[in-house]
Short mmCIF file of N, CA and C in Angstrom, two decimals:
data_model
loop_
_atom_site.label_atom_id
_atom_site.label_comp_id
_atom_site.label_asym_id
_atom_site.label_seq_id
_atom_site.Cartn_x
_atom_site.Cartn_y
_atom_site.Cartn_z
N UNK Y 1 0.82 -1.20 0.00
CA UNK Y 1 0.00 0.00 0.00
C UNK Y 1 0.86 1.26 0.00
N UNK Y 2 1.58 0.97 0.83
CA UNK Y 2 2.70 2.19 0.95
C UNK Y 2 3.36 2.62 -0.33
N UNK Y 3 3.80 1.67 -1.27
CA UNK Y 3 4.62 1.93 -2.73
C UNK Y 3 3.14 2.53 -3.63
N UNK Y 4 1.95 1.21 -3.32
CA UNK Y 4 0.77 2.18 -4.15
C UNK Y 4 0.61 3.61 -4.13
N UNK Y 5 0.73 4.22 -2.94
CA UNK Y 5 -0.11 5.39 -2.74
C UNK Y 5 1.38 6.43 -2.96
N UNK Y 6 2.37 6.28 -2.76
CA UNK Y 6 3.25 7.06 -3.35
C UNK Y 6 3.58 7.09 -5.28
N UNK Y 7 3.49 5.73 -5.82
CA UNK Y 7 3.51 5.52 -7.22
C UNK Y 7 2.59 6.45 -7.46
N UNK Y 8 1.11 6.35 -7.33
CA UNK Y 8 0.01 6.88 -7.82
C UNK Y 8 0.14 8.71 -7.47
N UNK Y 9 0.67 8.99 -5.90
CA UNK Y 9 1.02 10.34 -6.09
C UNK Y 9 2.45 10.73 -7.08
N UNK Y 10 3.19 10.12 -7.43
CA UNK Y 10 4.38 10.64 -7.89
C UNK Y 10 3.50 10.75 -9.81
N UNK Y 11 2.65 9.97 -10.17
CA UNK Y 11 2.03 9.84 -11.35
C UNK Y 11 1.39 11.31 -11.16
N UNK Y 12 0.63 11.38 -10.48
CA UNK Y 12 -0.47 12.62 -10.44
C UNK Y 12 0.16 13.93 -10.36
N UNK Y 13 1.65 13.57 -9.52
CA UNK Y 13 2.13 15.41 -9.40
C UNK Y 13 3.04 15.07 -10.41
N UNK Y 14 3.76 14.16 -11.18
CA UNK Y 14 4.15 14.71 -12.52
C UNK Y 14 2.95 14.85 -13.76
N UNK Y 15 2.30 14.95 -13.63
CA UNK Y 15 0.99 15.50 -14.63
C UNK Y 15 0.66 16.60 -14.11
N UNK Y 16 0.86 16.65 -12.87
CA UNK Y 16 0.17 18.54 -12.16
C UNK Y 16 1.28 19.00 -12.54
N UNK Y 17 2.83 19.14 -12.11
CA UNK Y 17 3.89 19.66 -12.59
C UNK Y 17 3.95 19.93 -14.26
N UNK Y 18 3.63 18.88 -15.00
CA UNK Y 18 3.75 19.35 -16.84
C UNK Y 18 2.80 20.61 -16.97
N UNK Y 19 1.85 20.52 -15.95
CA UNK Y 19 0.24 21.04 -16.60
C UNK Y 19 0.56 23.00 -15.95
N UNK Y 20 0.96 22.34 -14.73
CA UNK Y 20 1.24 24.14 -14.18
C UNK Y 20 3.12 24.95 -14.03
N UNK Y 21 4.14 23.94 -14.49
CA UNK Y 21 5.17 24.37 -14.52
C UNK Y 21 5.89 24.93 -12.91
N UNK Y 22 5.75 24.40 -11.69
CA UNK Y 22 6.04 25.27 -10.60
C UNK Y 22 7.82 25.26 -10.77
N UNK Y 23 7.88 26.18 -9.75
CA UNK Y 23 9.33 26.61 -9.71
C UNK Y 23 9.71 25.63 -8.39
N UNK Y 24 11.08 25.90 -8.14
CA UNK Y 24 11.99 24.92 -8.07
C UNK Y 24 11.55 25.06 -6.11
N UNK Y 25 11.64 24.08 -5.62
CA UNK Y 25 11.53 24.09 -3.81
C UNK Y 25 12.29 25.11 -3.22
N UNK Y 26 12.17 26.18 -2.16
CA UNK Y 26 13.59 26.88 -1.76
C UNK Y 26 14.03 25.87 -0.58
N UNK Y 27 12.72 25.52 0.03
CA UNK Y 27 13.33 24.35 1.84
C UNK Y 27 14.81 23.67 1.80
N UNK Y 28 15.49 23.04 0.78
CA UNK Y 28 16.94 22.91 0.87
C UNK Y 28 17.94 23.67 1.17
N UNK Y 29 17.29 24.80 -0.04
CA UNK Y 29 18.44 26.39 0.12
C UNK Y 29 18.35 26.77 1.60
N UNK Y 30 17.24 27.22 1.83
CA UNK Y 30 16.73 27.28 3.12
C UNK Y 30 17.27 26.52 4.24
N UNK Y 31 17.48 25.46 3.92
CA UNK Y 31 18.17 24.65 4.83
C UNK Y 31 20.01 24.78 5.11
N UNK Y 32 20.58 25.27 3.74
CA UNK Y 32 21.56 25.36 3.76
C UNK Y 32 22.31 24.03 3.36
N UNK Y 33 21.44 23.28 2.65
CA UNK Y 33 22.25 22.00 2.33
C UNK Y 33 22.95 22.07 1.12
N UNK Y 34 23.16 23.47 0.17
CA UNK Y 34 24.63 23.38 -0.73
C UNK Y 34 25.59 24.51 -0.26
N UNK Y 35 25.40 24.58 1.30
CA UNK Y 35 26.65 24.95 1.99
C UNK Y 35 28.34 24.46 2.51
N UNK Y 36 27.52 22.93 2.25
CA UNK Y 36 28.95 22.21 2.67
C UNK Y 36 28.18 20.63 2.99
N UNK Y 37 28.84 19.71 3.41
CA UNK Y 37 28.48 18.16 3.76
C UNK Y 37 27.48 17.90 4.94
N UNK Y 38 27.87 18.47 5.97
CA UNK Y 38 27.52 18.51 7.61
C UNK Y 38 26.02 18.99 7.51
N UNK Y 39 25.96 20.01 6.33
CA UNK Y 39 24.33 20.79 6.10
C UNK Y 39 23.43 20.27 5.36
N UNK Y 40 24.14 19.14 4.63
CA UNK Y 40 23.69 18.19 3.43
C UNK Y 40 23.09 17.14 4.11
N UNK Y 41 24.34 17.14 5.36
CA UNK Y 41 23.55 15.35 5.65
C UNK Y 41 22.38 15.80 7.12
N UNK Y 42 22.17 17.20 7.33
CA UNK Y 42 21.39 17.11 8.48
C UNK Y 42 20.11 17.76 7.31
N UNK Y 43 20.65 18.31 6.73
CA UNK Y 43 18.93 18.61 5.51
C UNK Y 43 18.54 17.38 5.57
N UNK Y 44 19.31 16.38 5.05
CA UNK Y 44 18.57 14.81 4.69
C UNK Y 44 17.60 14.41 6.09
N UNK Y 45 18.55 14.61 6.99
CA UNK Y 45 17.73 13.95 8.14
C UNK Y 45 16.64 14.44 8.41
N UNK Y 46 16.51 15.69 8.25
CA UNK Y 46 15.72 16.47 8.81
C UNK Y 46 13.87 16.10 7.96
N UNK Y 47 14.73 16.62 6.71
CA UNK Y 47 13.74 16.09 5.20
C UNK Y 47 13.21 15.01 5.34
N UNK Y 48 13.89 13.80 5.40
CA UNK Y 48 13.43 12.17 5.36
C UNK Y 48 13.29 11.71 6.32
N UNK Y 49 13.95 12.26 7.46
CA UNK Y 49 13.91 11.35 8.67
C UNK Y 49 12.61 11.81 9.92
N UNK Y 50 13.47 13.02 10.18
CA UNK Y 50 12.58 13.65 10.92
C UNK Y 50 11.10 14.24 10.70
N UNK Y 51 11.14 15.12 9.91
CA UNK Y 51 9.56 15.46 9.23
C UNK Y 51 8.34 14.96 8.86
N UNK Y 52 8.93 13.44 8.24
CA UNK Y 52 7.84 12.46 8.05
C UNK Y 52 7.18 12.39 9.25
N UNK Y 53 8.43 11.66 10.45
CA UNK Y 53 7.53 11.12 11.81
C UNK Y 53 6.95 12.06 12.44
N UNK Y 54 7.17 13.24 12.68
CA UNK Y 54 6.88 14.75 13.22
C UNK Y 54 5.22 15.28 12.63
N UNK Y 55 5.76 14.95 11.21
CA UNK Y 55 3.79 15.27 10.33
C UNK Y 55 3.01 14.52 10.52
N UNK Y 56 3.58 13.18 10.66
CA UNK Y 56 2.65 12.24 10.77
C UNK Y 56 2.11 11.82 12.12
N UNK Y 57 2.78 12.28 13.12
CA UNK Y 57 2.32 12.23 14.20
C UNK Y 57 1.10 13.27 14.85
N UNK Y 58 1.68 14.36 14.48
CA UNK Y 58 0.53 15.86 13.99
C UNK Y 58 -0.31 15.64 13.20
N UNK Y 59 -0.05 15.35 11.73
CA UNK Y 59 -1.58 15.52 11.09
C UNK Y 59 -2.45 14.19 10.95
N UNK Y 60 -1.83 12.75 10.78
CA UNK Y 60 -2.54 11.76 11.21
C UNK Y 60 -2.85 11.12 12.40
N UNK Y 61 -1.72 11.05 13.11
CA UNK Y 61 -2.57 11.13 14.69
C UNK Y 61 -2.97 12.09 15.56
N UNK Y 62 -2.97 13.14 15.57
CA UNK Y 62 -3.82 14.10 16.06
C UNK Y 62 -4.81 14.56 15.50
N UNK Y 63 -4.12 15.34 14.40
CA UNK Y 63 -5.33 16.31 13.53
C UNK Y 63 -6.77 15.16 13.19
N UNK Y 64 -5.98 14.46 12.01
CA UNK Y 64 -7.00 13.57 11.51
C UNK Y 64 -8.19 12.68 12.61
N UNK Y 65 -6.77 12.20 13.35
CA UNK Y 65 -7.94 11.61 14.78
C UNK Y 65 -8.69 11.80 15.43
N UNK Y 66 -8.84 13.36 15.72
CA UNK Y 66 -9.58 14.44 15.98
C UNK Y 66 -10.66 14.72 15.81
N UNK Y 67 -10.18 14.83 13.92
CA UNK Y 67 -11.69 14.97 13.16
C UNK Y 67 -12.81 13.74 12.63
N UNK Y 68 -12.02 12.52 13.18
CA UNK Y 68 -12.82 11.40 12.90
C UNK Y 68 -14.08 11.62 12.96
N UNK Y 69 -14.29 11.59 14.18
CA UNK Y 69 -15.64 11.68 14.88
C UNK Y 69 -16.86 12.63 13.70
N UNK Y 70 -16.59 13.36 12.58
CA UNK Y 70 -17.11 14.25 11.62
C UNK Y 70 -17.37 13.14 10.60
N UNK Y 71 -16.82 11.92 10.25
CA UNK Y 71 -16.46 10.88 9.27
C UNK Y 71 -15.17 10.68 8.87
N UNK Y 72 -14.74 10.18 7.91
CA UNK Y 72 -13.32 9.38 7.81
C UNK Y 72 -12.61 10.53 6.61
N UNK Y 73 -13.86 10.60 5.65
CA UNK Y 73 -13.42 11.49 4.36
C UNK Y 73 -13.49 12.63 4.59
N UNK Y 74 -14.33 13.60 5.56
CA UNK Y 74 -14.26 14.87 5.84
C UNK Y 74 -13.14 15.11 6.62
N UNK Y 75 -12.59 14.40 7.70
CA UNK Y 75 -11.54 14.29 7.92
C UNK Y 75 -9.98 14.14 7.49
N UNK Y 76 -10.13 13.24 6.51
CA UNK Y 76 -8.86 13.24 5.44
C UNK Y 76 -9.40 14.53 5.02
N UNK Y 77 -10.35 15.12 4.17
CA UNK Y 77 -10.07 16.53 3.23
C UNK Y 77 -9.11 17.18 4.24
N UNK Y 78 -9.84 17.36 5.26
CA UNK Y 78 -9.74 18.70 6.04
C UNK Y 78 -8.35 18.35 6.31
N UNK Y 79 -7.89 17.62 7.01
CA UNK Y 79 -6.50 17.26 7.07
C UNK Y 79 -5.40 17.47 6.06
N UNK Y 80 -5.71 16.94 4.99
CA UNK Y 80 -5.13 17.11 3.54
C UNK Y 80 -4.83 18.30 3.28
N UNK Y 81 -5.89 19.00 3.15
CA UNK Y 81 -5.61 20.13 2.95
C UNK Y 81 -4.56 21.01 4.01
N UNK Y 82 -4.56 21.20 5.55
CA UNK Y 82 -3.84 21.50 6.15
C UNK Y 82 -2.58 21.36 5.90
N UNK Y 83 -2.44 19.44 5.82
CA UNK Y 83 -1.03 19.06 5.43
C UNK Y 83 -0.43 20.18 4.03
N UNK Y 84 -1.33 20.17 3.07
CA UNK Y 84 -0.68 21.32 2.26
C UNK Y 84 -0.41 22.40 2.40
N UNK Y 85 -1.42 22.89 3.09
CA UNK Y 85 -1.13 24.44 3.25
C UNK Y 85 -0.02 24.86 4.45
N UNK Y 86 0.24 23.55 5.25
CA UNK Y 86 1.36 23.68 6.18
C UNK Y 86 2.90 24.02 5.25
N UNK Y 87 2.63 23.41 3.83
CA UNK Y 87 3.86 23.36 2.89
C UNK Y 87 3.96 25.08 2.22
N UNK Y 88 3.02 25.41 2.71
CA UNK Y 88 3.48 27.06 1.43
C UNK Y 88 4.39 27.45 1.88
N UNK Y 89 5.28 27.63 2.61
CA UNK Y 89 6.34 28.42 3.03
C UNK Y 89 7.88 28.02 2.63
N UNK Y 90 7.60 26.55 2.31
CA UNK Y 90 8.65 25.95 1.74
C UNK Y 90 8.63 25.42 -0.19
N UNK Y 91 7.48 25.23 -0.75
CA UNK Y 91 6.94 24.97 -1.73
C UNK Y 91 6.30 25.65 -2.59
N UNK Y 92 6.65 25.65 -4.10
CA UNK Y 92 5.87 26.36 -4.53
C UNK Y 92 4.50 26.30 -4.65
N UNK Y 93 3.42 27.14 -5.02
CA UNK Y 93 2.37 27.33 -4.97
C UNK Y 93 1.48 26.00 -5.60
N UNK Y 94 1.86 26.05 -6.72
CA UNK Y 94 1.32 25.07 -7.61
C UNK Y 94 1.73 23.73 -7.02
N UNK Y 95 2.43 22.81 -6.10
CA UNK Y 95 2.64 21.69 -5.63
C UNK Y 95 1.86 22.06 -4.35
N UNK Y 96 0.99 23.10 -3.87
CA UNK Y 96 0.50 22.50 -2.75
C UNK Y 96 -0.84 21.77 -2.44
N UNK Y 97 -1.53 21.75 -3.73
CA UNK Y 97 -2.92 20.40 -4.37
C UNK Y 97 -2.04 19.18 -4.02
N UNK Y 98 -1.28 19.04 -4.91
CA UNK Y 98 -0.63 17.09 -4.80
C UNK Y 98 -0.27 17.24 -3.76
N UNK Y 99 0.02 18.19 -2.69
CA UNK Y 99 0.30 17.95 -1.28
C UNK Y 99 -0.76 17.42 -0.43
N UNK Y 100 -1.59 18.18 -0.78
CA UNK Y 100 -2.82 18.33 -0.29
C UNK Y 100 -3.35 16.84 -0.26
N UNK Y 101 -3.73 16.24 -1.88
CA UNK Y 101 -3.90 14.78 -1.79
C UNK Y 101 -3.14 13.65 -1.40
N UNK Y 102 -1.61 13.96 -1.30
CA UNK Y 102 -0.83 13.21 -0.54
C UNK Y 102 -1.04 12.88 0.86
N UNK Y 103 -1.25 14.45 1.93
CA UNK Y 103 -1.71 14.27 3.04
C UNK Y 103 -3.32 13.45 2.95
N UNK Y 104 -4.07 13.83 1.79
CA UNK Y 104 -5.33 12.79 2.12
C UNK Y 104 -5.18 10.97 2.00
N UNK Y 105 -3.84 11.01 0.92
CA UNK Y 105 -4.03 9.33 1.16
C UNK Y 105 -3.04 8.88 2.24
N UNK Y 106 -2.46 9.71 3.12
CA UNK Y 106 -1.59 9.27 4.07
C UNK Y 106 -2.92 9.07 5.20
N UNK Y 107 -4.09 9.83 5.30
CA UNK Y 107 -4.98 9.44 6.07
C UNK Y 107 -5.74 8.22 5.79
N UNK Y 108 -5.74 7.92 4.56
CA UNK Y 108 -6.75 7.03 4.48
C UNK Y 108 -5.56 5.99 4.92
N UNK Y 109 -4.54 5.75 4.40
CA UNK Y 109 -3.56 4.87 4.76
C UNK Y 109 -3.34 4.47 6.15
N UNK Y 110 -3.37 5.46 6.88
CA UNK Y 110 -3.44 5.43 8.49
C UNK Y 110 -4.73 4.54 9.48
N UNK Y 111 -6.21 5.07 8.02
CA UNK Y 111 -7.15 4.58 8.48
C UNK Y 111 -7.38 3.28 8.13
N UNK Y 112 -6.83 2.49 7.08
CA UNK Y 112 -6.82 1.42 6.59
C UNK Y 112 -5.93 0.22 7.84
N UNK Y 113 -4.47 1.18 7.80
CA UNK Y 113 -3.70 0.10 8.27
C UNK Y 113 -3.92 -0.04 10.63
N UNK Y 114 -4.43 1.09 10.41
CA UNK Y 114 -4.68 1.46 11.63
C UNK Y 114 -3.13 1.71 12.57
N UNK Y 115 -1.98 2.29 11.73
CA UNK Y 115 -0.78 2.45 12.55
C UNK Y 115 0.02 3.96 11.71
N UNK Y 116 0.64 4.42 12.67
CA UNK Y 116 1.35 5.61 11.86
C UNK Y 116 2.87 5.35 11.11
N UNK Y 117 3.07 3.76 11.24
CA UNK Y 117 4.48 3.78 10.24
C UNK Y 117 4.17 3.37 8.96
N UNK Y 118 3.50 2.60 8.68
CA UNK Y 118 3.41 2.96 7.37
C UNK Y 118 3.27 4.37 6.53
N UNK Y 119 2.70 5.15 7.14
CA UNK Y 119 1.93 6.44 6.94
C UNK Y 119 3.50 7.32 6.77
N UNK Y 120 4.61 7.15 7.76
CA UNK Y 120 5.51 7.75 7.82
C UNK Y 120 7.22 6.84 6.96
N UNK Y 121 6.47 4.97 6.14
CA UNK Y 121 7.67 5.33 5.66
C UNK Y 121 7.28 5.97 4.30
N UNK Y 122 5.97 6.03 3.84
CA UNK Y 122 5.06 6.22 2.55
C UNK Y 122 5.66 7.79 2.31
N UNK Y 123 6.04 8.72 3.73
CA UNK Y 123 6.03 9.98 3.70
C UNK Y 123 7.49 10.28 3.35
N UNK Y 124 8.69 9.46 4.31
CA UNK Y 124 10.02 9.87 3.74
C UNK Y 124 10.17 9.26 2.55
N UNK Y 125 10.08 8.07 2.32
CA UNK Y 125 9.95 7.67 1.05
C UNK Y 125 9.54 9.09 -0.46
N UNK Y 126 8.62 9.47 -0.49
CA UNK Y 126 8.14 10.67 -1.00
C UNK Y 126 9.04 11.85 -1.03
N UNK Y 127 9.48 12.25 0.30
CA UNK Y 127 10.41 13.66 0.98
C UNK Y 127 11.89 12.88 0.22
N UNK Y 128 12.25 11.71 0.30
CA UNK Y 128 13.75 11.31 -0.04
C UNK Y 128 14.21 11.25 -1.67
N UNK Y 129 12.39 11.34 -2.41
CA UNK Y 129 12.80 11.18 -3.30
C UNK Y 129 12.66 12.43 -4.39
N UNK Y 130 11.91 13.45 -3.19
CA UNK Y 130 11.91 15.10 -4.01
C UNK Y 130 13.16 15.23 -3.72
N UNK Y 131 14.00 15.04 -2.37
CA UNK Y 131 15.32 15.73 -2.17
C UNK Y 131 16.25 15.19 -2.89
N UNK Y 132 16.15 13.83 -3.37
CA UNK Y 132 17.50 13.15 -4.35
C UNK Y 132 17.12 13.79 -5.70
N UNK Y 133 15.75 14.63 -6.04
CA UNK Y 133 15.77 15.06 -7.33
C UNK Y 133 16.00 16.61 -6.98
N UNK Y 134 16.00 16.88 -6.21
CA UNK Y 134 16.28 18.63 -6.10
C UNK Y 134 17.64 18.60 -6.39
N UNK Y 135 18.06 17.80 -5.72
CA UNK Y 135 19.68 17.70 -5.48
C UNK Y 135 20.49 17.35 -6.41
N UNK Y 136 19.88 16.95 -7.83
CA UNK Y 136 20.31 16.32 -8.52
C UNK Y 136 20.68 15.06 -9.06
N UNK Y 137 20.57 14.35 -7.71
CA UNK Y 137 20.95 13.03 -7.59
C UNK Y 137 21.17 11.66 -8.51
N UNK Y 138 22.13 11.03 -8.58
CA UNK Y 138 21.75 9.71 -9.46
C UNK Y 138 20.83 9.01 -8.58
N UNK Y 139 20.24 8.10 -9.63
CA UNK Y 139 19.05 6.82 -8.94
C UNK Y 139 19.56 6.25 -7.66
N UNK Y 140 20.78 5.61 -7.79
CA UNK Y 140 21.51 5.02 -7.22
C UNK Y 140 21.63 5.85 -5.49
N UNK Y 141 22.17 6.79 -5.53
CA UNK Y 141 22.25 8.10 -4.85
C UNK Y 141 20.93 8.35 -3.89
N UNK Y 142 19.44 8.17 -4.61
CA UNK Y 142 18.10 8.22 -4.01
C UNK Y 142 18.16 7.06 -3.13
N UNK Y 143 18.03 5.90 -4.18
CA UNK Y 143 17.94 4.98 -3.21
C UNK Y 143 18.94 4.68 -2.47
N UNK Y 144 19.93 5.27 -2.13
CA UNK Y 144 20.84 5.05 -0.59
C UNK Y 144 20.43 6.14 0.55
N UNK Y 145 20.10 7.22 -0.43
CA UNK Y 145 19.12 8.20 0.95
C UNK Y 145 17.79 7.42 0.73
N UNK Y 146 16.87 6.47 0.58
CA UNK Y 146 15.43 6.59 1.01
C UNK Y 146 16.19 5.31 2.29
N UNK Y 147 16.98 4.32 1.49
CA UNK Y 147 17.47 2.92 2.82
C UNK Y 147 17.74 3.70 4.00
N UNK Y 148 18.74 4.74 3.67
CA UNK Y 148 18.88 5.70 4.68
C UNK Y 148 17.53 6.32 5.68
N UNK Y 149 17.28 6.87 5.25
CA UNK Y 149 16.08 7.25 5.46
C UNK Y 149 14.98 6.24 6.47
N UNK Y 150 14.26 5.72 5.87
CA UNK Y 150 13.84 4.07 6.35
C UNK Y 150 14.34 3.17 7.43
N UNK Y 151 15.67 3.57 7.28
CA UNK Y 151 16.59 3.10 9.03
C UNK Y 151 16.93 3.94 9.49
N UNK Y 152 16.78 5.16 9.02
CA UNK Y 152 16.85 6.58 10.46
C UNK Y 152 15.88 6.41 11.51
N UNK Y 153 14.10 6.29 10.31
CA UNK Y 153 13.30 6.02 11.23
C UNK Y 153 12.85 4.93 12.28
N UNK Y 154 13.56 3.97 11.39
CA UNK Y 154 13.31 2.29 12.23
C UNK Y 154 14.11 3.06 13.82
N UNK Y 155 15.55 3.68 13.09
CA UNK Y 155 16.49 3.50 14.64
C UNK Y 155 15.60 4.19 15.84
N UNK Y 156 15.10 5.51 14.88
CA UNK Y 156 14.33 6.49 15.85
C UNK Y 156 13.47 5.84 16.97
N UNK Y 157 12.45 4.66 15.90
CA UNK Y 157 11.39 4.02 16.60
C UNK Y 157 12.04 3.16 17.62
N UNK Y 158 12.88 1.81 16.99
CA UNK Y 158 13.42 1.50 18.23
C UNK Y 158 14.11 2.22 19.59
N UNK Y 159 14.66 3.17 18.92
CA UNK Y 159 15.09 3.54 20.55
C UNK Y 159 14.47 3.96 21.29
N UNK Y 160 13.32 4.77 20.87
CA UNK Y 160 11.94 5.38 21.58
C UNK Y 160 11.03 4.18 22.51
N UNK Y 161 11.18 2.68 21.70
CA UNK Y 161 10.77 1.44 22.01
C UNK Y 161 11.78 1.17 23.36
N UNK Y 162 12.92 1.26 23.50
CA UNK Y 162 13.76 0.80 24.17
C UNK Y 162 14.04 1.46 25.68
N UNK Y 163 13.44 3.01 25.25
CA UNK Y 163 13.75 4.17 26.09
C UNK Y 163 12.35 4.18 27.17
N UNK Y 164 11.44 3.03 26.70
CA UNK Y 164 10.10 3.15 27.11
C UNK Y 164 8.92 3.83 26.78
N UNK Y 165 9.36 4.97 25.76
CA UNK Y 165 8.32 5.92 25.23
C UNK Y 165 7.24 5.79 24.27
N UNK Y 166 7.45 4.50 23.86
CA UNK Y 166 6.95 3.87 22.96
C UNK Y 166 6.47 1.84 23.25
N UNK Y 167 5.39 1.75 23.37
CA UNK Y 167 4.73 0.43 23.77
C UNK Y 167 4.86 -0.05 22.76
N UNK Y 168 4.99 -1.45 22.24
CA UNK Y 168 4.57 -2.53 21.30
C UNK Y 168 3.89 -2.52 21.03
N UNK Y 169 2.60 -2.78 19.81
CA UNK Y 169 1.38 -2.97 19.50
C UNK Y 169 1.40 -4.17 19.78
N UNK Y 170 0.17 -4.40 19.78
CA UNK Y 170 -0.31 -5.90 20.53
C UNK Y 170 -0.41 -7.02 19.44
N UNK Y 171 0.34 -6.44 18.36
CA UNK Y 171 0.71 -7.80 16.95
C UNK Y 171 1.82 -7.85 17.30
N UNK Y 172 2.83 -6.83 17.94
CA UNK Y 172 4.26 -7.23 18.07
C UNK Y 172 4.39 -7.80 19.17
N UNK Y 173 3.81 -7.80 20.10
CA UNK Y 173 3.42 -8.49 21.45
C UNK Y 173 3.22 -9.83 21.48
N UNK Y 174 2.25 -10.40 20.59
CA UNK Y 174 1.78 -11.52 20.19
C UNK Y 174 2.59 -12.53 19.36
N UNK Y 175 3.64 -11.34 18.08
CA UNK Y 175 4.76 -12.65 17.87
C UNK Y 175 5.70 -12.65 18.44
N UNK Y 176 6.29 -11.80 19.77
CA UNK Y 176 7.33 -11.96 20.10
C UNK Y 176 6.63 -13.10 21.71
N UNK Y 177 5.20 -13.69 21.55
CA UNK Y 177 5.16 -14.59 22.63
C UNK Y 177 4.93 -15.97 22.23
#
């Protein structure tokens, strides 16, 4: 589900991108990641690692969870949309629709699988692979920042698991008895 719902957004915002032409992200510049290495590799983290779990903890388990109680789809809009409009400051104008529907299928995704990691590797996955194309990146290059990426967050989760801050779900409970 996770590769579905990113394939199908990466299809839809390169057809919104041909159709409206947006200009280029500043959030890297911004970040300072073609300042030097040290700014490169904490943009990455920040981009892929951190942000995913940070949004997704905010707009699918809070926001969205929130608005359940309204229905499932008024909730994804409303969410969706937030999730985009949280992006104008870093994004151009014209990418903040496919944002918009990105944050809606990260809800439905959330609501399907009933957990926020999928939701968050669906999200760096996405973030690792605008930043290996901002950046220029070879293929090769992406996919060592998304692996990257993907075990930033695993480490994050486990240690949060380890540190106590974080309980087992009761499927991980069940095969580890």
């Amino acid at each position: 589900m996770v590769l579905a719902l990113i394939v199908v957004f990466l299809l839809l915002d390169a057809i919104w991108s041909l159709l409206t032409h947006p200009g280029k992200e500043k959030l890297l510049e911004q970040l300072g990641s073609n300042e030097g290495t040290l700014l490169l590799v904490l943009s990455a983290a920040l981009t892929c690692v951190m942000a995913p779990m940070c949004e997704e903890f905010l707009f699918r388990g809070m926001v969205f969870t929130s608005l359940r109680p309204w229905g499932t789809l008024p909730a994804a809009l409303i969410t969706g949309l937030l999730f985009g409009g949280v992006h104008a400051t870093s994004a151009p104008a014209a990418d903040l629709l496919p944002l918009a529907a990105l944050g809606f299928g990260l809800c439905l995704l959330y609501r399907y699988t009933g957990s926020l990691y999928p939701g968050m590797a669906a999200h760096s996955l996405n973030n690792c692979i605008a930043f290996a194309a901002l950046e220029g990146w070879s293929f090769l290059a992406g996919v060592g920042l998304t692996a990257a990426g993907l075990a930033g967050i695993a480490l994050v989760i486990l240690s949060c698991r380890r540190a106590g801050l974080i309980e087992p779900s009761k499927a991980d409970a069940r095969a580890a008895a």
